[in-house]
């Protein structure tokens, strides 16, 4: 009986195991069905949920007596501001649209610069403010834009009226019981006809005093009966007799640049330049591939600092006249994908450094793959300014490489 009971017990255990296995199978099938339904519900909700709206910032206006550069108001886009000549910027010169739909920085405004604050009027003159300029009221014995000349003498560098050639007796004839006297062109009668003199008319001073058209692009020299124009060293007088044209010493081989340096023509002269790659720092080193470009040597895979360093550094030299009209595009920077390599899908441009005032330049995108350096405040020469522009490449928001253009501006002392 005990043996029979043991067999019955084993049969009951097997029956219970089969029951549990069936329940486990049904539970697994139910769990799979539940997961399938949850996945279907998630898909339905994802399709029904509206897309997140594109974040943008409110439109910005140019400040009074200033200008605005940039027309896109989406997140991470920048807008730049500058002031007109005679005004200085207060507030932020650059504002970026932030993820919360507000602009960074402070609202810009342009304040007028006092032209008389530097006391430009000499010899007791009184300074009067004007729109973007000043005027000096001179004492009786002084003249000139800043009362720098004595009234009875003309600036010696502009004209001269000394010597017998500038004064002579008139030509006179007896006509019907009266004497008629006349002077040659370029001379005027001084005194009475009986004892008068023909004195030279100083065209340089007359046109300057009466506000007439500018006779010469640079310097006016009075000569007996007429005038002539002259140009500063490094410039040649053109066929119209008044305009000046720069002499290109480099193309005429009139420079003295030694081997290893390059000649750059500038207004009125030339510069000998020798671009050099930056010295090696840590894992970052460069090789000069052309006279005006350096390329970074391959980086170790683990060196983040090396990969963040500029991949290329190029050198560019531009000659500008003084007080060039603005805004003036100066330099264009673009990217080009290498064969077989995915090119960047976005670029970021910026002014990296250099001895200049940031308010004088802005960098803005001209198309998808190009950025431009723009002069927005006129420069007065002579001076030399260096501006470093960087261009960073990104692919799906991942940094790829940086390129730096080192731009040197040679600003002439003259406006031609």
Tab-separated table of C-alpha atoms in Angstrom:
chain	number	residue	atom	x	y	z
A	1	UNK	CA	0.000	0.000	0.000
A	2	UNK	CA	2.827	2.328	0.774
A	3	UNK	CA	4.322	1.611	-2.656
A	4	UNK	CA	1.007	2.404	-4.352
A	5	UNK	CA	0.664	5.607	-2.426
A	6	UNK	CA	4.157	6.656	-3.575
A	7	UNK	CA	3.159	6.164	-7.245
A	8	UNK	CA	0.007	8.178	-6.727
A	9	UNK	CA	2.056	10.927	-5.086
A	10	UNK	CA	4.492	11.060	-8.022
A	11	UNK	CA	1.581	11.222	-10.473
A	12	UNK	CA	0.091	14.068	-8.509
A	13	UNK	CA	3.460	15.913	-8.560
A	14	UNK	CA	3.757	15.489	-12.362
A	15	UNK	CA	0.219	16.685	-12.798
A	16	UNK	CA	0.964	19.731	-10.653
A	17	UNK	CA	4.177	20.435	-12.680
A	18	UNK	CA	2.242	20.293	-15.958
A	19	UNK	CA	-0.386	22.656	-14.507
A	20	UNK	CA	2.293	25.125	-13.402
A	21	UNK	CA	4.032	24.927	-16.812
A	22	UNK	CA	0.767	25.681	-18.550
A	23	UNK	CA	0.110	28.630	-16.301
A	24	UNK	CA	3.698	29.920	-16.918
A	25	UNK	CA	3.180	29.649	-20.676
A	26	UNK	CA	-0.112	31.538	-20.510
A	27	UNK	CA	1.517	34.195	-18.275
A	28	UNK	CA	4.387	34.680	-20.756
A	29	UNK	CA	1.961	34.975	-23.654
A	30	UNK	CA	-0.093	37.517	-21.717
A	31	UNK	CA	3.046	39.487	-20.856
A	32	UNK	CA	4.063	39.578	-24.513
A	33	UNK	CA	0.603	40.728	-25.504
A	34	UNK	CA	0.690	43.438	-22.839
A	35	UNK	CA	4.109	44.644	-24.083
A	36	UNK	CA	2.824	44.712	-27.673
A	37	UNK	CA	-0.192	46.794	-26.630
A	38	UNK	CA	2.026	49.217	-24.653
A	39	UNK	CA	4.344	49.619	-27.655
A	40	UNK	CA	1.361	50.290	-29.911
A	41	UNK	CA	0.042	52.905	-27.482
A	42	UNK	CA	3.468	54.641	-27.340
A	43	UNK	CA	3.595	54.788	-31.149
A	44	UNK	CA	0.088	56.241	-31.280
A	45	UNK	CA	0.958	58.875	-28.701
A	46	UNK	CA	4.206	59.773	-30.508
A	47	UNK	CA	2.319	60.281	-33.773
A	48	UNK	CA	-0.360	62.351	-32.082
A	49	UNK	CA	2.079	64.601	-30.134
A	50	UNK	CA	2.759	67.893	-31.965
A	51	UNK	CA	6.359	68.729	-32.928
A	52	UNK	CA	8.163	71.097	-30.614
A	53	UNK	CA	7.909	74.614	-32.047
A	54	UNK	CA	11.087	76.274	-33.337
A	55	UNK	CA	12.359	78.711	-30.730
A	56	UNK	CA	13.038	82.235	-31.949
A	57	UNK	CA	13.691	85.599	-30.319
A	58	UNK	CA	11.814	88.874	-30.898
A	59	UNK	CA	13.055	91.113	-33.719
A	60	UNK	CA	15.738	93.655	-32.890
A	61	UNK	CA	16.012	97.168	-34.283
A	62	UNK	CA	19.147	99.133	-35.093
A	63	UNK	CA	19.941	101.765	-32.456
A	64	UNK	CA	19.384	105.407	-33.349
A	65	UNK	CA	22.487	106.729	-35.171
A	66	UNK	CA	23.694	103.149	-35.619
A	67	UNK	CA	23.361	100.016	-37.716
A	68	UNK	CA	22.413	96.368	-37.219
A	69	UNK	CA	24.020	93.351	-38.933
A	70	UNK	CA	22.162	90.032	-38.974
A	71	UNK	CA	18.577	89.152	-39.867
A	72	UNK	CA	18.087	85.668	-38.349
A	73	UNK	CA	16.499	85.456	-34.903
A	74	UNK	CA	16.702	81.677	-34.258
A	75	UNK	CA	18.521	80.058	-31.337
A	76	UNK	CA	22.346	80.491	-31.404
A	77	UNK	CA	22.174	83.144	-34.145
A	78	UNK	CA	23.962	86.418	-33.458
A	79	UNK	CA	23.124	90.042	-34.286
A	80	UNK	CA	25.836	92.734	-34.318
A	81	UNK	CA	25.508	96.469	-33.744
A	82	UNK	CA	27.721	99.460	-34.600
A	83	UNK	CA	27.391	103.228	-34.362
A	84	UNK	CA	27.783	105.876	-37.040
A	85	UNK	CA	30.885	108.029	-37.166
A	86	UNK	CA	30.819	110.522	-34.310
A	87	UNK	CA	28.939	108.145	-31.959
A	88	UNK	CA	30.113	105.484	-29.526
A	89	UNK	CA	28.317	102.261	-28.605
A	90	UNK	CA	26.928	101.691	-25.131
A	91	UNK	CA	25.552	98.265	-24.248
A	92	UNK	CA	26.282	95.024	-26.123
A	93	UNK	CA	27.834	95.077	-29.582
A	94	UNK	CA	26.802	91.415	-30.113
A	95	UNK	CA	23.640	89.670	-28.871
A	96	UNK	CA	22.822	85.956	-29.283
A	97	UNK	CA	19.375	84.342	-29.332
A	98	UNK	CA	19.170	81.997	-26.329
A	99	UNK	CA	17.245	78.729	-25.952
A	100	UNK	CA	14.627	80.425	-23.742
A	101	UNK	CA	13.704	82.874	-26.527
A	102	UNK	CA	15.488	85.912	-25.067
A	103	UNK	CA	18.544	87.838	-26.270
A	104	UNK	CA	21.808	87.826	-24.390
A	105	UNK	CA	23.538	91.048	-23.354
A	106	UNK	CA	22.094	94.531	-23.000
A	107	UNK	CA	20.197	96.731	-25.435
A	108	UNK	CA	22.702	98.836	-27.418
A	109	UNK	CA	22.507	102.614	-27.820
A	110	UNK	CA	24.679	105.147	-29.598
A	111	UNK	CA	25.907	108.231	-27.758
A	112	UNK	CA	27.336	111.221	-29.571
A	113	UNK	CA	31.061	111.776	-29.150
A	114	UNK	CA	31.930	115.319	-28.209
A	115	UNK	CA	34.135	116.694	-30.987
A	116	UNK	CA	35.317	119.571	-28.793
A	117	UNK	CA	36.359	117.445	-25.810
A	118	UNK	CA	39.950	117.268	-27.079
A	119	UNK	CA	40.191	121.109	-27.418
A	120	UNK	CA	41.154	121.034	-31.133
A	121	UNK	CA	41.076	124.817	-31.641
A	122	UNK	CA	44.481	126.455	-31.205
A	123	UNK	CA	45.597	130.004	-30.418
A	124	UNK	CA	42.527	131.043	-28.462
A	125	UNK	CA	39.943	129.710	-30.937
A	126	UNK	CA	36.438	128.742	-29.785
A	127	UNK	CA	35.139	125.228	-30.611
A	128	UNK	CA	31.531	124.829	-31.809
A	129	UNK	CA	29.867	121.418	-31.995
A	130	UNK	CA	28.299	120.403	-35.325
A	131	UNK	CA	26.747	117.252	-36.799
A	132	UNK	CA	29.628	114.742	-36.864
A	133	UNK	CA	32.149	117.581	-36.969
A	134	UNK	CA	33.318	120.715	-35.211
A	135	UNK	CA	34.072	124.290	-36.245
A	136	UNK	CA	36.635	126.677	-34.810
A	137	UNK	CA	35.877	130.389	-34.446
A	138	UNK	CA	39.335	131.997	-34.672
A	139	UNK	CA	40.625	135.284	-33.336
A	140	UNK	CA	41.208	137.938	-36.001
A	141	UNK	CA	44.921	137.277	-36.514
A	142	UNK	CA	44.518	133.483	-36.912
A	143	UNK	CA	42.994	131.263	-39.618
A	144	UNK	CA	42.787	127.604	-40.665
A	145	UNK	CA	40.496	124.730	-39.679
A	146	UNK	CA	41.968	124.677	-36.167
A	147	UNK	CA	43.269	128.308	-36.078
A	148	UNK	CA	46.763	126.999	-36.755
A	149	UNK	CA	47.922	129.684	-39.232
A	150	UNK	CA	48.441	133.430	-38.906
A	151	UNK	CA	45.899	135.250	-41.055
A	152	UNK	CA	48.506	137.212	-43.032
A	153	UNK	CA	50.497	134.128	-44.035
A	154	UNK	CA	49.429	131.128	-46.052
A	155	UNK	CA	50.507	127.595	-45.172
A	156	UNK	CA	54.018	127.321	-46.672
A	157	UNK	CA	53.530	123.790	-47.936
A	158	UNK	CA	50.550	124.676	-50.141
A	159	UNK	CA	51.541	127.757	-52.111
A	160	UNK	CA	53.944	130.629	-52.520
A	161	UNK	CA	53.700	134.137	-53.964
A	162	UNK	CA	57.258	135.361	-53.557
A	163	UNK	CA	59.513	136.503	-56.380
A	164	UNK	CA	59.129	138.786	-59.393
A	165	UNK	CA	57.260	136.156	-61.402
A	166	UNK	CA	54.224	136.598	-59.136
A	167	UNK	CA	53.956	140.384	-59.725
A	168	UNK	CA	54.467	142.586	-62.795
A	169	UNK	CA	53.271	145.776	-64.422
A	170	UNK	CA	49.997	145.573	-66.402
A	171	UNK	CA	49.713	146.032	-70.144
A	172	UNK	CA	48.158	149.438	-70.858
A	173	UNK	CA	46.906	151.140	-74.007
A	174	UNK	CA	45.461	154.604	-74.769
A	175	UNK	CA	41.898	154.204	-75.994
A	176	UNK	CA	39.823	157.353	-76.783
A	177	UNK	CA	41.576	159.683	-74.393
A	178	UNK	CA	41.594	157.082	-71.600
A	179	UNK	CA	44.131	154.518	-70.531
A	180	UNK	CA	43.000	150.882	-70.449
A	181	UNK	CA	45.147	148.357	-68.498
A	182	UNK	CA	44.774	144.589	-68.254
A	183	UNK	CA	46.517	141.601	-66.693
A	184	UNK	CA	47.286	138.130	-68.017
A	185	UNK	CA	45.007	135.196	-67.096
A	186	UNK	CA	45.716	134.052	-63.551
A	187	UNK	CA	46.591	137.589	-62.360
A	188	UNK	CA	44.430	140.353	-60.899
A	189	UNK	CA	44.861	144.136	-60.814
A	190	UNK	CA	46.057	145.609	-57.542
A	191	UNK	CA	45.783	149.372	-57.032
A	192	UNK	CA	44.809	152.081	-59.528
A	193	UNK	CA	45.441	151.530	-63.226
A	194	UNK	CA	47.990	154.366	-63.301
A	195	UNK	CA	50.252	152.808	-60.681
A	196	UNK	CA	48.769	149.345	-60.244
A	197	UNK	CA	50.404	145.906	-60.365
A	198	UNK	CA	49.283	142.599	-61.796
A	199	UNK	CA	49.517	140.201	-58.869
A	200	UNK	CA	49.209	136.445	-59.101
A	201	UNK	CA	45.851	134.951	-58.130
A	202	UNK	CA	46.524	132.128	-55.655
A	203	UNK	CA	44.022	129.576	-56.951
A	204	UNK	CA	44.893	127.127	-54.175
A	205	UNK	CA	43.842	129.550	-51.443
A	206	UNK	CA	40.852	131.005	-53.311
A	207	UNK	CA	39.226	127.616	-53.917
A	208	UNK	CA	39.984	126.485	-50.372
A	209	UNK	CA	38.562	129.652	-48.827
A	210	UNK	CA	35.428	129.899	-50.995
A	211	UNK	CA	34.506	126.233	-50.622
A	212	UNK	CA	34.900	125.532	-54.322
A	213	UNK	CA	35.664	122.141	-55.859
A	214	UNK	CA	38.808	120.443	-54.659
A	215	UNK	CA	41.556	121.278	-57.132
A	216	UNK	CA	43.943	118.463	-56.191
A	217	UNK	CA	43.606	115.039	-54.638
A	218	UNK	CA	46.625	115.748	-52.419
A	219	UNK	CA	48.579	119.026	-52.538
A	220	UNK	CA	47.998	122.216	-54.526
A	221	UNK	CA	51.097	124.298	-55.456
A	222	UNK	CA	50.596	127.855	-56.643
A	223	UNK	CA	52.652	128.922	-59.692
A	224	UNK	CA	52.628	132.276	-61.570
A	225	UNK	CA	49.285	132.559	-63.331
A	226	UNK	CA	48.132	129.054	-62.500
A	227	UNK	CA	48.630	126.097	-60.168
A	228	UNK	CA	49.806	122.494	-60.274
A	229	UNK	CA	49.042	119.402	-58.222
A	230	UNK	CA	51.568	117.175	-56.526
A	231	UNK	CA	51.345	113.706	-54.989
A	232	UNK	CA	53.096	112.283	-51.917
A	233	UNK	CA	56.091	109.941	-52.281
A	234	UNK	CA	55.052	106.536	-53.574
A	235	UNK	CA	52.251	107.948	-55.753
A	236	UNK	CA	52.182	109.148	-59.381
A	237	UNK	CA	50.117	112.020	-60.803
A	238	UNK	CA	47.509	110.785	-63.281
A	239	UNK	CA	46.741	112.267	-66.676
A	240	UNK	CA	43.934	114.455	-65.316
A	241	UNK	CA	46.606	116.489	-63.525
A	242	UNK	CA	44.994	116.234	-60.074
A	243	UNK	CA	44.481	112.541	-59.110
A	244	UNK	CA	47.120	110.340	-57.511
A	245	UNK	CA	47.725	106.651	-58.175
A	246	UNK	CA	49.743	104.292	-56.000
A	247	UNK	CA	53.016	102.977	-57.450
A	248	UNK	CA	53.242	99.174	-57.137
A	249	UNK	CA	56.866	98.785	-56.044
A	250	UNK	CA	56.502	94.991	-55.790
A	251	UNK	CA	55.469	94.416	-59.421
A	252	UNK	CA	58.107	96.907	-60.607
A	253	UNK	CA	60.821	95.139	-58.544
A	254	UNK	CA	61.542	98.380	-56.682
A	255	UNK	CA	61.467	96.694	-53.279
A	256	UNK	CA	64.407	95.602	-51.155
A	257	UNK	CA	62.870	92.439	-49.684
A	258	UNK	CA	65.498	89.772	-49.080
A	259	UNK	CA	65.201	86.062	-49.756
A	260	UNK	CA	62.605	84.286	-47.631
A	261	UNK	CA	60.360	87.341	-47.335
A	262	UNK	CA	57.509	88.417	-49.604
A	263	UNK	CA	56.767	91.919	-50.905
A	264	UNK	CA	53.284	93.314	-50.166
A	265	UNK	CA	52.314	96.513	-51.974
A	266	UNK	CA	50.765	99.182	-49.741
A	267	UNK	CA	49.488	102.709	-50.286
A	268	UNK	CA	52.570	104.791	-51.020
A	269	UNK	CA	55.081	102.026	-50.306
A	270	UNK	CA	55.564	98.333	-49.608
A	271	UNK	CA	56.096	95.898	-46.746
A	272	UNK	CA	58.406	92.892	-46.551
A	273	UNK	CA	56.594	90.093	-44.667
A	274	UNK	CA	57.795	86.700	-43.453
A	275	UNK	CA	54.876	84.649	-42.076
A	276	UNK	CA	55.899	82.057	-39.472
A	277	UNK	CA	54.014	79.089	-38.018
A	278	UNK	CA	53.442	79.166	-34.244
A	279	UNK	CA	55.981	77.208	-32.147
A	280	UNK	CA	55.115	73.690	-31.012
A	281	UNK	CA	53.228	73.452	-27.720
A	282	UNK	CA	52.693	69.994	-26.245
A	283	UNK	CA	51.233	67.736	-28.944
A	284	UNK	CA	50.362	70.694	-31.203
A	285	UNK	CA	52.867	71.500	-33.950
A	286	UNK	CA	52.665	72.967	-37.451
A	287	UNK	CA	54.461	72.678	-40.777
A	288	UNK	CA	54.553	75.521	-43.330
A	289	UNK	CA	53.090	74.093	-46.552
A	290	UNK	CA	53.127	77.363	-48.547
A	291	UNK	CA	54.661	80.812	-47.875
A	292	UNK	CA	51.276	81.933	-46.515
A	293	UNK	CA	49.801	78.791	-44.881
A	294	UNK	CA	50.597	76.421	-42.008
A	295	UNK	CA	48.991	73.013	-41.434
A	296	UNK	CA	48.786	71.125	-38.141
A	297	UNK	CA	50.665	67.843	-37.869
A	298	UNK	CA	48.549	64.713	-37.126
A	299	UNK	CA	47.271	64.582	-33.545
A	300	UNK	CA	47.438	61.616	-31.123
A	301	UNK	CA	43.973	60.077	-30.811
A	302	UNK	CA	43.760	60.803	-27.077
A	303	UNK	CA	44.866	64.470	-27.286
A	304	UNK	CA	41.731	66.618	-27.076
A	305	UNK	CA	43.780	69.843	-26.917
A	306	UNK	CA	45.470	68.994	-30.216
A	307	UNK	CA	42.182	68.287	-32.004
A	308	UNK	CA	40.743	71.586	-30.717
A	309	UNK	CA	43.734	73.581	-32.027
A	310	UNK	CA	43.438	75.226	-35.497
A	311	UNK	CA	43.894	72.720	-38.298
A	312	UNK	CA	45.152	75.400	-40.703
A	313	UNK	CA	46.535	78.920	-40.187
A	314	UNK	CA	46.663	81.207	-43.224
A	315	UNK	CA	48.134	84.700	-43.612
A	316	UNK	CA	46.526	87.481	-45.676
A	317	UNK	CA	47.580	91.098	-46.311
A	318	UNK	CA	45.278	93.921	-47.469
A	319	UNK	CA	46.067	97.559	-48.327
A	320	UNK	CA	43.328	100.115	-47.578
A	321	UNK	CA	43.056	103.867	-48.157
A	322	UNK	CA	42.348	106.051	-45.156
A	323	UNK	CA	38.680	106.611	-44.238
A	324	UNK	CA	37.289	104.034	-46.671
A	325	UNK	CA	33.482	104.142	-46.988
A	326	UNK	CA	31.679	101.620	-44.764
A	327	UNK	CA	30.295	99.001	-44.546
A	328	UNK	CA	33.076	97.472	-46.645
A	329	UNK	CA	33.516	93.681	-47.126
A	330	UNK	CA	37.223	92.967	-46.647
A	331	UNK	CA	37.705	89.196	-46.609
A	332	UNK	CA	35.755	86.035	-47.386
A	333	UNK	CA	36.259	82.679	-45.652
A	334	UNK	CA	34.744	79.439	-47.016
A	335	UNK	CA	34.910	75.669	-46.533
A	336	UNK	CA	35.291	72.889	-49.091
A	337	UNK	CA	34.795	69.193	-48.344
A	338	UNK	CA	37.602	66.789	-49.201
A	339	UNK	CA	36.845	63.894	-51.621
A	340	UNK	CA	35.554	60.858	-49.773
A	341	UNK	CA	35.019	62.772	-46.516
A	342	UNK	CA	31.708	64.019	-45.185
A	343	UNK	CA	31.804	67.783	-45.169
A	344	UNK	CA	30.462	69.980	-42.349
A	345	UNK	CA	26.752	70.716	-42.202
A	346	UNK	CA	27.203	73.928	-40.205
A	347	UNK	CA	29.854	76.595	-39.687
A	348	UNK	CA	30.558	79.144	-36.977
A	349	UNK	CA	32.583	82.288	-37.596
A	350	UNK	CA	34.132	84.651	-35.095
A	351	UNK	CA	36.833	87.253	-34.511
A	352	UNK	CA	39.476	85.364	-32.547
A	353	UNK	CA	41.883	88.145	-31.640
A	354	UNK	CA	44.313	90.778	-32.869
A	355	UNK	CA	45.232	94.302	-31.839
A	356	UNK	CA	42.044	96.082	-32.866
A	357	UNK	CA	38.838	97.491	-31.493
A	358	UNK	CA	36.037	94.938	-31.796
A	359	UNK	CA	33.574	97.650	-32.756
A	360	UNK	CA	35.393	98.227	-36.051
A	361	UNK	CA	34.686	94.772	-37.556
A	362	UNK	CA	31.928	92.152	-37.666
A	363	UNK	CA	31.824	88.671	-39.175
A	364	UNK	CA	28.580	87.556	-40.754
A	365	UNK	CA	27.516	84.577	-42.854
A	366	UNK	CA	26.964	85.362	-46.554
A	367	UNK	CA	25.710	81.876	-47.476
A	368	UNK	CA	25.691	78.342	-46.045
A	369	UNK	CA	29.418	77.731	-46.529
A	370	UNK	CA	30.840	81.272	-46.517
A	371	UNK	CA	31.464	84.033	-43.974
A	372	UNK	CA	32.670	87.612	-44.538
A	373	UNK	CA	34.760	90.010	-42.471
A	374	UNK	CA	33.150	93.459	-42.805
A	375	UNK	CA	34.633	96.804	-41.837
A	376	UNK	CA	31.855	98.805	-40.164
A	377	UNK	CA	33.805	101.799	-38.814
A	378	UNK	CA	36.092	103.805	-41.050
A	379	UNK	CA	39.831	103.621	-40.285
A	380	UNK	CA	42.161	106.608	-40.327
A	381	UNK	CA	45.761	105.970	-41.374
A	382	UNK	CA	48.567	105.514	-41.268
A	383	UNK	CA	48.247	102.413	-39.111
A	384	UNK	CA	48.602	98.636	-39.256
A	385	UNK	CA	45.866	96.422	-37.789
A	386	UNK	CA	45.754	92.632	-37.430
A	387	UNK	CA	42.455	90.745	-37.219
A	388	UNK	CA	42.218	86.982	-36.630
A	389	UNK	CA	39.073	85.315	-38.006
A	390	UNK	CA	38.278	81.697	-37.086
A	391	UNK	CA	35.920	79.276	-38.809
A	392	UNK	CA	34.751	76.157	-36.924
A	393	UNK	CA	33.235	73.184	-38.778
A	394	UNK	CA	30.498	70.976	-37.257
A	395	UNK	CA	28.778	67.809	-38.443
A	396	UNK	CA	25.521	66.983	-36.635
A	397	UNK	CA	26.598	69.383	-33.840
A	398	UNK	CA	29.899	67.536	-33.403
A	399	UNK	CA	33.057	69.647	-33.723
A	400	UNK	CA	35.210	68.673	-36.712
A	401	UNK	CA	37.971	71.274	-37.161
A	402	UNK	CA	38.917	74.927	-36.785
A	403	UNK	CA	40.664	77.156	-39.355
A	404	UNK	CA	42.227	80.548	-38.574
A	405	UNK	CA	42.905	83.383	-41.049
A	406	UNK	CA	45.342	86.030	-39.800
A	407	UNK	CA	44.520	89.235	-41.722
A	408	UNK	CA	46.863	92.237	-41.657
A	409	UNK	CA	45.498	95.605	-42.832
A	410	UNK	CA	47.921	98.302	-43.985
A	411	UNK	CA	45.918	101.559	-43.806
A	412	UNK	CA	47.394	104.390	-45.879
A	413	UNK	CA	47.760	107.950	-44.640
A	414	UNK	CA	45.781	109.179	-47.669
A	415	UNK	CA	42.232	108.747	-48.936
A	416	UNK	CA	43.306	107.577	-52.419
